[in-house]
Amino acid sequence: MELEDTAVVRDGRLLVLAYDHGMEHGPQDLKEGFKDPGPVFELASREEVTGFAVQKGLAEKYYPSYGDVNLVLKLNGKTAMYDGEPYSAKNCSVERAVELGADAIGYTVYAGSIHEGRMFQDFREVQEEAREHDLPVMLWSYPRGGNVEDETSPETVQYAARLALELGADIAKVKYPGSVEAAKETVEMAGEVKVSLSGGAKSGGQEFLETVENVMEAGFSGLAVGRNVWQREDARDYLKAVGEVVHEDVPAAEAIGNVEG
Ligand code: FBP
């Protein structure tokens, strides 16, 4: 699928704001950020954001008031209370995503889990239905479970990127593989699939921007970020800085300077 001119990718780059943490991580994460989804939808309306990843319920209740947001509807998820080998259950159909006005589909697959086969089958259905509606598919490609020793080793992340290509995703959302070199190989493994960094827990402002700079240098197309933006008091300014690194190739040190200044 040609992604250059889709809503969630602008000039080949993407900055997806993720806000599915109420389900994935529990309310604790939101207590450190925005409990009220309204201001986060406002953040997602900002120019630098190319997509907003939420679960169905938030889209139903809030999206109608924020029509300029590009919706990446997350069709599956699991909670932080779930115990055992990871399985991300589907809780929304592609049909419903289309009705809600989604611009793209988001889906998690935990390769390496004992439930891998089921998730591949679930994803097959979603990917094929998304094709019928010309909706790009962003795969949260997260090897995880008893057989996965290190979720962020270069080999694991590169494997995750390759799986996204082979399973038919358009965008692979993967963890940081640790270095520019490893990130370059990740991009090679993904072939025609766009590679996007997964944000992770909030870290130092400059440190995170440097990671973003590294992956952009390696050829990633952008990132999907949540906590590193909306858990900051200066979320708006920080998001602007992330946007400068992603869309304008501004060095991290300069972008962070603009935040503090
Ligand atoms: P963060 O930037 O806050 O990590 O959000 C991105 C995201 O993909 C969310 O969509 C999701 O809730 C979370 O990361 C899942 O990652 P993990 O299971 O590793 O916490």
PDB file of C-alpha atoms and ligand atoms in Angstrom:
ATOM      1  CA  MET A   1       0.000   0.000   0.000  1.00  0.00           C
ATOM      2  CA  GLU A   2       1.304   3.466  -0.930  1.00  0.00           C
ATOM      3  CA  LEU A   3       1.581   5.400   2.300  1.00  0.00           C
ATOM      4  CA  GLU A   4       3.102   8.706   1.275  1.00  0.00           C
ATOM      5  CA  ASP A   5      -0.199  10.467   0.936  1.00  0.00           C
ATOM      6  CA  THR A   6      -2.246   8.831   3.684  1.00  0.00           C
ATOM      7  CA  ALA A   7      -3.473  10.791   6.641  1.00  0.00           C
ATOM      8  CA  VAL A   8      -1.116   9.259   9.186  1.00  0.00           C
ATOM      9  CA  VAL A   9       2.064   9.708   7.151  1.00  0.00           C
ATOM     10  CA  ARG A  10       3.155  13.170   6.009  1.00  0.00           C
ATOM     11  CA  ASP A  11       6.020  13.490   3.531  1.00  0.00           C
ATOM     12  CA  GLY A  12       7.040   9.982   4.474  1.00  0.00           C
ATOM     13  CA  ARG A  13       7.149  10.739   8.202  1.00  0.00           C
ATOM     14  CA  LEU A  14       4.852  10.010  11.087  1.00  0.00           C
ATOM     15  CA  LEU A  15       4.364  11.165  14.636  1.00  0.00           C
ATOM     16  CA  VAL A  16       1.634   9.138  16.273  1.00  0.00           C
ATOM     17  CA  LEU A  17       0.492  10.137  19.728  1.00  0.00           C
ATOM     18  CA  ALA A  18      -0.521   7.019  21.678  1.00  0.00           C
ATOM     19  CA  TYR A  19      -3.119   7.118  24.436  1.00  0.00           C
ATOM     20  CA  ASP A  20      -4.241   3.533  25.015  1.00  0.00           C
ATOM     21  CA  HIS A  21      -2.548   3.365  28.390  1.00  0.00           C
ATOM     22  CA  GLY A  22      -5.755   3.381  30.437  1.00  0.00           C
ATOM     23  CA  MET A  23      -6.253  -0.130  29.176  1.00  0.00           C
ATOM     24  CA  GLU A  24      -2.707  -1.330  28.631  1.00  0.00           C
ATOM     25  CA  HIS A  25      -1.106   0.004  31.790  1.00  0.00           C
ATOM     26  CA  GLY A  26      -4.002   0.875  34.076  1.00  0.00           C
ATOM     27  CA  PRO A  27      -5.046   4.179  35.590  1.00  0.00           C
ATOM     28  CA  GLN A  28      -1.719   4.601  37.372  1.00  0.00           C
ATOM     29  CA  ASP A  29      -0.055   5.799  34.187  1.00  0.00           C
ATOM     30  CA  LEU A  30      -2.811   8.315  33.563  1.00  0.00           C
ATOM     31  CA  LYS A  31      -2.495   9.669  37.109  1.00  0.00           C
ATOM     32  CA  GLU A  32       0.987  10.761  36.097  1.00  0.00           C
ATOM     33  CA  GLY A  33      -0.378  12.475  33.044  1.00  0.00           C
ATOM     34  CA  PHE A  34      -3.804  13.413  31.774  1.00  0.00           C
ATOM     35  CA  LYS A  35      -6.742  11.561  33.274  1.00  0.00           C
ATOM     36  CA  ASP A  36      -9.088  13.598  31.130  1.00  0.00           C
ATOM     37  CA  PRO A  37      -8.878  12.484  27.496  1.00  0.00           C
ATOM     38  CA  GLY A  38     -10.040  15.914  26.239  1.00  0.00           C
ATOM     39  CA  PRO A  39      -6.681  17.726  26.568  1.00  0.00           C
ATOM     40  CA  VAL A  40      -4.874  14.769  25.002  1.00  0.00           C
ATOM     41  CA  PHE A  41      -7.223  14.902  21.999  1.00  0.00           C
ATOM     42  CA  GLU A  42      -6.298  18.590  21.833  1.00  0.00           C
ATOM     43  CA  LEU A  43      -2.609  17.678  21.828  1.00  0.00           C
ATOM     44  CA  ALA A  44      -3.366  15.197  19.053  1.00  0.00           C
ATOM     45  CA  SER A  45      -4.918  17.999  16.977  1.00  0.00           C
ATOM     46  CA  ARG A  46      -1.592  19.821  16.826  1.00  0.00           C
ATOM     47  CA  GLU A  47       0.108  20.209  13.488  1.00  0.00           C
ATOM     48  CA  GLU A  48       3.111  17.995  14.224  1.00  0.00           C
ATOM     49  CA  VAL A  49       0.935  14.975  15.100  1.00  0.00           C
ATOM     50  CA  THR A  50       0.036  12.770  12.143  1.00  0.00           C
ATOM     51  CA  GLY A  51      -2.055  10.193  14.019  1.00  0.00           C
ATOM     52  CA  PHE A  52      -3.686   9.496  17.371  1.00  0.00           C
ATOM     53  CA  ALA A  53      -3.858   5.900  18.631  1.00  0.00           C
ATOM     54  CA  VAL A  54      -6.749   5.122  20.960  1.00  0.00           C
ATOM     55  CA  GLN A  55      -9.106   2.317  21.779  1.00  0.00           C
ATOM     56  CA  LYS A  56     -12.683   2.224  20.482  1.00  0.00           C
ATOM     57  CA  GLY A  57     -14.366   3.726  23.554  1.00  0.00           C
ATOM     58  CA  LEU A  58     -12.322   6.934  23.505  1.00  0.00           C
ATOM     59  CA  ALA A  59     -12.917   7.283  19.779  1.00  0.00           C
ATOM     60  CA  GLU A  60     -16.678   6.882  20.233  1.00  0.00           C
ATOM     61  CA  LYS A  61     -16.939   9.428  23.034  1.00  0.00           C
ATOM     62  CA  TYR A  62     -14.375  12.060  22.048  1.00  0.00           C
ATOM     63  CA  TYR A  63     -13.367  11.806  18.396  1.00  0.00           C
ATOM     64  CA  PRO A  64     -16.597  13.386  17.117  1.00  0.00           C
ATOM     65  CA  SER A  65     -15.527  16.647  18.839  1.00  0.00           C
ATOM     66  CA  TYR A  66     -11.995  16.540  17.412  1.00  0.00           C
ATOM     67  CA  GLY A  67     -12.509  15.914  13.718  1.00  0.00           C
ATOM     68  CA  ASP A  68      -9.090  17.239  12.712  1.00  0.00           C
ATOM     69  CA  VAL A  69      -7.362  14.394  14.556  1.00  0.00           C
ATOM     70  CA  ASN A  70      -6.164  11.518  12.363  1.00  0.00           C
ATOM     71  CA  LEU A  71      -7.497   8.459  14.072  1.00  0.00           C
ATOM     72  CA  VAL A  72      -5.385   5.291  14.414  1.00  0.00           C
ATOM     73  CA  LEU A  73      -7.958   2.971  15.901  1.00  0.00           C
ATOM     74  CA  LYS A  74      -6.381   0.310  18.081  1.00  0.00           C
ATOM     75  CA  LEU A  75      -8.425  -2.833  17.557  1.00  0.00           C
ATOM     76  CA  ASN A  76      -6.951  -5.033  20.258  1.00  0.00           C
ATOM     77  CA  GLY A  77      -5.419  -4.789  23.693  1.00  0.00           C
ATOM     78  CA  LYS A  78      -4.871  -6.389  27.063  1.00  0.00           C
ATOM     79  CA  THR A  79      -4.732  -5.048  30.584  1.00  0.00           C
ATOM     80  CA  ALA A  80      -1.894  -4.797  33.071  1.00  0.00           C
ATOM     81  CA  MET A  81      -3.887  -7.206  35.291  1.00  0.00           C
ATOM     82  CA  TYR A  82      -3.614  -9.987  32.745  1.00  0.00           C
ATOM     83  CA  ASP A  83      -1.188 -12.637  33.914  1.00  0.00           C
ATOM     84  CA  GLY A  84       0.468 -15.257  31.772  1.00  0.00           C
ATOM     85  CA  GLU A  85       1.715 -15.591  28.230  1.00  0.00           C
ATOM     86  CA  PRO A  86       0.689 -12.410  26.418  1.00  0.00           C
ATOM     87  CA  TYR A  87      -2.405 -12.405  24.243  1.00  0.00           C
ATOM     88  CA  SER A  88      -3.918  -9.198  22.937  1.00  0.00           C
ATOM     89  CA  ALA A  89      -7.610  -9.743  22.332  1.00  0.00           C
ATOM     90  CA  LYS A  90      -9.527  -8.044  19.567  1.00  0.00           C
ATOM     91  CA  ASN A  91     -12.181  -5.706  20.946  1.00  0.00           C
ATOM     92  CA  CYS A  92     -13.211  -3.821  17.828  1.00  0.00           C
ATOM     93  CA  SER A  93     -13.842  -4.756  14.202  1.00  0.00           C
ATOM     94  CA  VAL A  94     -12.453  -3.085  11.099  1.00  0.00           C
ATOM     95  CA  GLU A  95     -16.069  -2.352  10.121  1.00  0.00           C
ATOM     96  CA  ARG A  96     -16.606  -0.416  13.342  1.00  0.00           C
ATOM     97  CA  ALA A  97     -13.310   1.412  12.838  1.00  0.00           C
ATOM     98  CA  VAL A  98     -14.507   2.505   9.401  1.00  0.00           C
ATOM     99  CA  GLU A  99     -17.827   3.697  10.871  1.00  0.00           C
ATOM    100  CA  LEU A 100     -15.912   5.712  13.453  1.00  0.00           C
ATOM    101  CA  GLY A 101     -13.881   7.423  10.739  1.00  0.00           C
ATOM    102  CA  ALA A 102     -10.526   5.743  11.362  1.00  0.00           C
ATOM    103  CA  ASP A 103      -7.630   6.809   9.143  1.00  0.00           C
ATOM    104  CA  ALA A 104      -5.560   3.752  10.045  1.00  0.00           C
ATOM    105  CA  ILE A 105      -5.738   0.548  12.043  1.00  0.00           C
ATOM    106  CA  GLY A 106      -3.484  -0.270  14.998  1.00  0.00           C
ATOM    107  CA  TYR A 107      -2.922  -3.860  16.097  1.00  0.00           C
ATOM    108  CA  THR A 108      -0.589  -5.619  18.538  1.00  0.00           C
ATOM    109  CA  VAL A 109       0.996  -9.016  17.933  1.00  0.00           C
ATOM    110  CA  TYR A 110       3.225 -10.633  20.536  1.00  0.00           C
ATOM    111  CA  ALA A 111       5.379 -13.008  18.486  1.00  0.00           C
ATOM    112  CA  GLY A 112       7.027 -15.661  20.635  1.00  0.00           C
ATOM    113  CA  SER A 113       4.065 -15.977  23.006  1.00  0.00           C
ATOM    114  CA  ILE A 114       2.430 -19.383  23.180  1.00  0.00           C
ATOM    115  CA  HIS A 115      -0.605 -17.575  21.743  1.00  0.00           C
ATOM    116  CA  GLU A 116       1.341 -16.427  18.694  1.00  0.00           C
ATOM    117  CA  GLY A 117      -0.633 -18.604  16.266  1.00  0.00           C
ATOM    118  CA  ARG A 118      -3.971 -17.235  17.446  1.00  0.00           C
ATOM    119  CA  MET A 119      -2.715 -13.677  17.173  1.00  0.00           C
ATOM    120  CA  PHE A 120      -1.435 -14.307  13.640  1.00  0.00           C
ATOM    121  CA  GLN A 121      -4.872 -15.636  12.685  1.00  0.00           C
ATOM    122  CA  ASP A 122      -6.661 -12.685  14.316  1.00  0.00           C
ATOM    123  CA  PHE A 123      -4.316 -10.304  12.536  1.00  0.00           C
ATOM    124  CA  ARG A 124      -4.845 -11.988   9.170  1.00  0.00           C
ATOM    125  CA  GLU A 125      -8.550 -11.161   9.330  1.00  0.00           C
ATOM    126  CA  VAL A 126      -7.897  -7.566  10.386  1.00  0.00           C
ATOM    127  CA  GLN A 127      -5.192  -6.972   7.781  1.00  0.00           C
ATOM    128  CA  GLU A 128      -7.314  -8.355   4.941  1.00  0.00           C
ATOM    129  CA  GLU A 129     -10.390  -6.341   5.963  1.00  0.00           C
ATOM    130  CA  ALA A 130      -8.249  -3.212   6.284  1.00  0.00           C
ATOM    131  CA  ARG A 131      -7.033  -3.768   2.698  1.00  0.00           C
ATOM    132  CA  GLU A 132     -10.657  -3.869   1.504  1.00  0.00           C
ATOM    133  CA  HIS A 133     -11.125  -0.395   2.999  1.00  0.00           C
ATOM    134  CA  ASP A 134      -7.729   0.994   1.943  1.00  0.00           C
ATOM    135  CA  LEU A 135      -6.791   1.564   5.548  1.00  0.00           C
ATOM    136  CA  PRO A 136      -3.102   1.466   6.461  1.00  0.00           C
ATOM    137  CA  VAL A 137      -2.174  -0.979   9.197  1.00  0.00           C
ATOM    138  CA  MET A 138       0.262  -0.140  11.960  1.00  0.00           C
ATOM    139  CA  LEU A 139       1.532  -3.223  13.750  1.00  0.00           C
ATOM    140  CA  TRP A 140       2.724  -2.985  17.351  1.00  0.00           C
ATOM    141  CA  SER A 141       5.282  -5.706  16.643  1.00  0.00           C
ATOM    142  CA  TYR A 142       6.359  -6.748  20.111  1.00  0.00           C
ATOM    143  CA  PRO A 143       8.055 -10.135  20.547  1.00  0.00           C
ATOM    144  CA  ARG A 144       7.126 -11.019  24.119  1.00  0.00           C
ATOM    145  CA  GLY A 145       6.574 -14.064  26.336  1.00  0.00           C
ATOM    146  CA  GLY A 146       8.492 -16.976  27.829  1.00  0.00           C
ATOM    147  CA  ASN A 147      10.454 -17.654  24.658  1.00  0.00           C
ATOM    148  CA  VAL A 148      11.647 -14.099  24.243  1.00  0.00           C
ATOM    149  CA  GLU A 149      14.749 -13.474  26.296  1.00  0.00           C
ATOM    150  CA  ASP A 150      15.319  -9.837  25.507  1.00  0.00           C
ATOM    151  CA  GLU A 151      12.547  -7.749  23.936  1.00  0.00           C
ATOM    152  CA  THR A 152      14.909  -4.929  23.000  1.00  0.00           C
ATOM    153  CA  SER A 153      17.993  -6.765  21.744  1.00  0.00           C
ATOM    154  CA  PRO A 154      18.921  -5.734  18.188  1.00  0.00           C
ATOM    155  CA  GLU A 155      18.138  -9.241  16.902  1.00  0.00           C
ATOM    156  CA  THR A 156      14.690  -9.291  18.499  1.00  0.00           C
ATOM    157  CA  VAL A 157      13.763  -5.830  17.245  1.00  0.00           C
ATOM    158  CA  GLN A 158      15.011  -6.620  13.738  1.00  0.00           C
ATOM    159  CA  TYR A 159      12.992  -9.834  13.775  1.00  0.00           C
ATOM    160  CA  ALA A 160       9.945  -7.823  14.885  1.00  0.00           C
ATOM    161  CA  ALA A 161      10.405  -5.439  11.942  1.00  0.00           C
ATOM    162  CA  ARG A 162      10.698  -8.338   9.514  1.00  0.00           C
ATOM    163  CA  LEU A 163       7.582  -9.985  10.908  1.00  0.00           C
ATOM    164  CA  ALA A 164       5.642  -6.794  10.268  1.00  0.00           C
ATOM    165  CA  LEU A 165       6.690  -6.981   6.606  1.00  0.00           C
ATOM    166  CA  GLU A 166       5.836 -10.650   6.287  1.00  0.00           C
ATOM    167  CA  LEU A 167       2.489 -10.362   8.083  1.00  0.00           C
ATOM    168  CA  GLY A 168       1.390  -7.550   5.763  1.00  0.00           C
ATOM    169  CA  ALA A 169       1.630  -4.439   7.945  1.00  0.00           C
ATOM    170  CA  ASP A 170       2.330  -1.020   6.452  1.00  0.00           C
ATOM    171  CA  ILE A 171       4.008   0.448   9.515  1.00  0.00           C
ATOM    172  CA  ALA A 172       6.006  -1.518  12.093  1.00  0.00           C
ATOM    173  CA  LYS A 173       6.077  -0.089  15.574  1.00  0.00           C
ATOM    174  CA  VAL A 174       9.126  -1.488  17.326  1.00  0.00           C
ATOM    175  CA  LYS A 175      11.265  -0.933  20.405  1.00  0.00           C
ATOM    176  CA  TYR A 176      14.558   0.942  20.225  1.00  0.00           C
ATOM    177  CA  PRO A 177      17.253  -1.611  19.311  1.00  0.00           C
ATOM    178  CA  GLY A 178      19.988   0.264  21.174  1.00  0.00           C
ATOM    179  CA  SER A 179      22.064   2.074  18.558  1.00  0.00           C
ATOM    180  CA  VAL A 180      21.944   3.846  15.217  1.00  0.00           C
ATOM    181  CA  GLU A 181      23.668   0.870  13.598  1.00  0.00           C
ATOM    182  CA  ALA A 182      21.132  -1.622  14.949  1.00  0.00           C
ATOM    183  CA  ALA A 183      18.320   0.740  13.959  1.00  0.00           C
ATOM    184  CA  LYS A 184      19.660   0.883  10.381  1.00  0.00           C
ATOM    185  CA  GLU A 185      19.576  -2.902  10.172  1.00  0.00           C
ATOM    186  CA  THR A 186      16.048  -2.826  11.554  1.00  0.00           C
ATOM    187  CA  VAL A 187      15.004  -0.579   8.673  1.00  0.00           C
ATOM    188  CA  GLU A 188      16.679  -2.927   6.185  1.00  0.00           C
ATOM    189  CA  MET A 189      14.835  -5.912   7.636  1.00  0.00           C
ATOM    190  CA  ALA A 190      11.512  -4.120   7.262  1.00  0.00           C
ATOM    191  CA  GLY A 191      11.950  -3.642   3.502  1.00  0.00           C
ATOM    192  CA  GLU A 192       9.106  -1.486   2.177  1.00  0.00           C
ATOM    193  CA  VAL A 193       7.431  -1.281   5.578  1.00  0.00           C
ATOM    194  CA  LYS A 194       7.846   2.003   7.418  1.00  0.00           C
ATOM    195  CA  VAL A 195       9.492   1.636  10.791  1.00  0.00           C
ATOM    196  CA  SER A 196       8.331   3.609  13.785  1.00  0.00           C
ATOM    197  CA  LEU A 197       9.871   3.818  17.238  1.00  0.00           C
ATOM    198  CA  SER A 198       7.828   2.817  20.282  1.00  0.00           C
ATOM    199  CA  GLY A 199       8.167   5.538  22.897  1.00  0.00           C
ATOM    200  CA  GLY A 200       8.461   3.741  26.229  1.00  0.00           C
ATOM    201  CA  ALA A 201       8.310   4.980  29.808  1.00  0.00           C
ATOM    202  CA  LYS A 202       9.024   8.662  30.414  1.00  0.00           C
ATOM    203  CA  SER A 203      12.743   9.391  30.386  1.00  0.00           C
ATOM    204  CA  GLY A 204      14.887  12.532  30.413  1.00  0.00           C
ATOM    205  CA  GLY A 205      13.677  15.121  27.928  1.00  0.00           C
ATOM    206  CA  GLN A 206      16.925  15.440  26.005  1.00  0.00           C
ATOM    207  CA  GLU A 207      17.719  11.727  26.305  1.00  0.00           C
ATOM    208  CA  PHE A 208      14.467  10.768  24.625  1.00  0.00           C
ATOM    209  CA  LEU A 209      14.898  13.337  21.865  1.00  0.00           C
ATOM    210  CA  GLU A 210      18.370  11.942  21.210  1.00  0.00           C
ATOM    211  CA  THR A 211      16.864   8.486  20.763  1.00  0.00           C
ATOM    212  CA  VAL A 212      14.390   9.952  18.305  1.00  0.00           C
ATOM    213  CA  GLU A 213      17.245  11.687  16.482  1.00  0.00           C
ATOM    214  CA  ASN A 214      19.152   8.380  16.332  1.00  0.00           C
ATOM    215  CA  VAL A 215      16.303   6.446  14.779  1.00  0.00           C
ATOM    216  CA  MET A 216      15.548   9.205  12.269  1.00  0.00           C
ATOM    217  CA  GLU A 217      19.206   9.170  11.263  1.00  0.00           C
ATOM    218  CA  ALA A 218      18.912   5.393  10.830  1.00  0.00           C
ATOM    219  CA  GLY A 219      15.979   5.753   8.461  1.00  0.00           C
ATOM    220  CA  PHE A 220      12.990   5.202  10.742  1.00  0.00           C
ATOM    221  CA  SER A 221       9.921   7.080   9.541  1.00  0.00           C
ATOM    222  CA  GLY A 222       9.035   8.446  12.951  1.00  0.00           C
ATOM    223  CA  LEU A 223       7.558   7.271  16.207  1.00  0.00           C
ATOM    224  CA  ALA A 224       4.502   6.508  18.263  1.00  0.00           C
ATOM    225  CA  VAL A 225       4.825   8.156  21.630  1.00  0.00           C
ATOM    226  CA  GLY A 226       2.654   8.467  24.691  1.00  0.00           C
ATOM    227  CA  ARG A 227       4.132   8.843  28.155  1.00  0.00           C
ATOM    228  CA  ASN A 228       7.197  10.761  26.990  1.00  0.00           C
ATOM    229  CA  VAL A 229       4.839  13.501  25.855  1.00  0.00           C
ATOM    230  CA  TRP A 230       1.658  13.606  27.918  1.00  0.00           C
ATOM    231  CA  GLN A 231       3.324  12.797  31.241  1.00  0.00           C
ATOM    232  CA  ARG A 232       5.315  16.035  30.978  1.00  0.00           C
ATOM    233  CA  GLU A 233       4.108  19.295  32.411  1.00  0.00           C
ATOM    234  CA  ASP A 234       5.334  21.033  29.266  1.00  0.00           C
ATOM    235  CA  ALA A 235       3.632  18.460  27.018  1.00  0.00           C
ATOM    236  CA  ARG A 236       2.759  20.966  24.272  1.00  0.00           C
ATOM    237  CA  ASP A 237       6.246  22.402  23.997  1.00  0.00           C
ATOM    238  CA  TYR A 238       7.860  19.006  24.249  1.00  0.00           C
ATOM    239  CA  LEU A 239       5.616  17.616  21.525  1.00  0.00           C
ATOM    240  CA  LYS A 240       6.667  20.531  19.349  1.00  0.00           C
ATOM    241  CA  ALA A 241      10.309  19.599  19.949  1.00  0.00           C
ATOM    242  CA  VAL A 242       9.638  15.971  19.033  1.00  0.00           C
ATOM    243  CA  GLY A 243       7.935  17.232  15.878  1.00  0.00           C
ATOM    244  CA  GLU A 244      10.981  19.311  14.965  1.00  0.00           C
ATOM    245  CA  VAL A 245      13.273  16.285  15.239  1.00  0.00           C
ATOM    246  CA  VAL A 246      10.883  14.045  13.282  1.00  0.00           C
ATOM    247  CA  HIS A 247       9.651  16.379  10.560  1.00  0.00           C
ATOM    248  CA  GLU A 248      12.425  18.947  10.225  1.00  0.00           C
ATOM    249  CA  ASP A 249      15.610  17.025  11.126  1.00  0.00           C
ATOM    250  CA  VAL A 250      16.374  19.520  13.895  1.00  0.00           C
ATOM    251  CA  PRO A 251      19.109  18.075  16.169  1.00  0.00           C
ATOM    252  CA  ALA A 252      17.887  16.959  19.601  1.00  0.00           C
ATOM    253  CA  ALA A 253      20.120  19.442  21.429  1.00  0.00           C
ATOM    254  CA  GLU A 254      18.657  22.333  19.475  1.00  0.00           C
ATOM    255  CA  ALA A 255      15.070  21.117  19.790  1.00  0.00           C
ATOM    256  CA  ILE A 256      15.338  20.741  23.577  1.00  0.00           C
ATOM    257  CA  GLY A 257      16.823  24.222  23.753  1.00  0.00           C
ATOM    258  CA  ASN A 258      13.691  25.538  22.100  1.00  0.00           C
ATOM    259  CA  VAL A 259      11.603  23.804  24.800  1.00  0.00           C
ATOM    260  CA  GLU A 260      13.521  25.276  27.686  1.00  0.00           C
ATOM    261  CA  GLY A 261      13.721  28.660  26.048  1.00  0.00           C
TER     262      GLY A 261
HETATM  263  P1  FBP B   1       4.525   4.937  25.245  1.00  0.00           P
HETATM  264  O1  FBP B   1       5.282   5.917  24.400  1.00  0.00           O
HETATM  265  O2  FBP B   1       3.953   5.580  26.453  1.00  0.00           O
HETATM  266  O3  FBP B   1       5.335   3.699  25.529  1.00  0.00           O
HETATM  267  O4  FBP B   1       3.266   4.510  24.371  1.00  0.00           O
HETATM  268  C1  FBP B   1       3.402   3.787  23.181  1.00  0.00           C
HETATM  269  C2  FBP B   1       2.756   2.425  23.337  1.00  0.00           C
HETATM  270  O5  FBP B   1       2.848   1.665  22.168  1.00  0.00           O
HETATM  271  C3  FBP B   1       1.305   2.467  23.715  1.00  0.00           C
HETATM  272  O6  FBP B   1       0.511   2.425  22.580  1.00  0.00           O
HETATM  273  C4  FBP B   1       1.157   1.256  24.571  1.00  0.00           C
HETATM  274  O7  FBP B   1       0.282   1.403  25.607  1.00  0.00           O
HETATM  275  C5  FBP B   1       2.525   0.986  25.099  1.00  0.00           C
HETATM  276  O8  FBP B   1       3.435   1.667  24.299  1.00  0.00           O
HETATM  277  C6  FBP B   1       2.757  -0.476  25.056  1.00  0.00           C
HETATM  278  O9  FBP B   1       4.110  -0.780  25.266  1.00  0.00           O
HETATM  279  P2  FBP B   1       4.530  -1.687  26.468  1.00  0.00           P
HETATM  280  O10 FBP B   1       3.580  -2.840  26.494  1.00  0.00           O
HETATM  281  O11 FBP B   1       5.932  -2.091  26.183  1.00  0.00           O
HETATM  282  O12 FBP B   1       4.417  -0.785  27.665  1.00  0.00           O
END
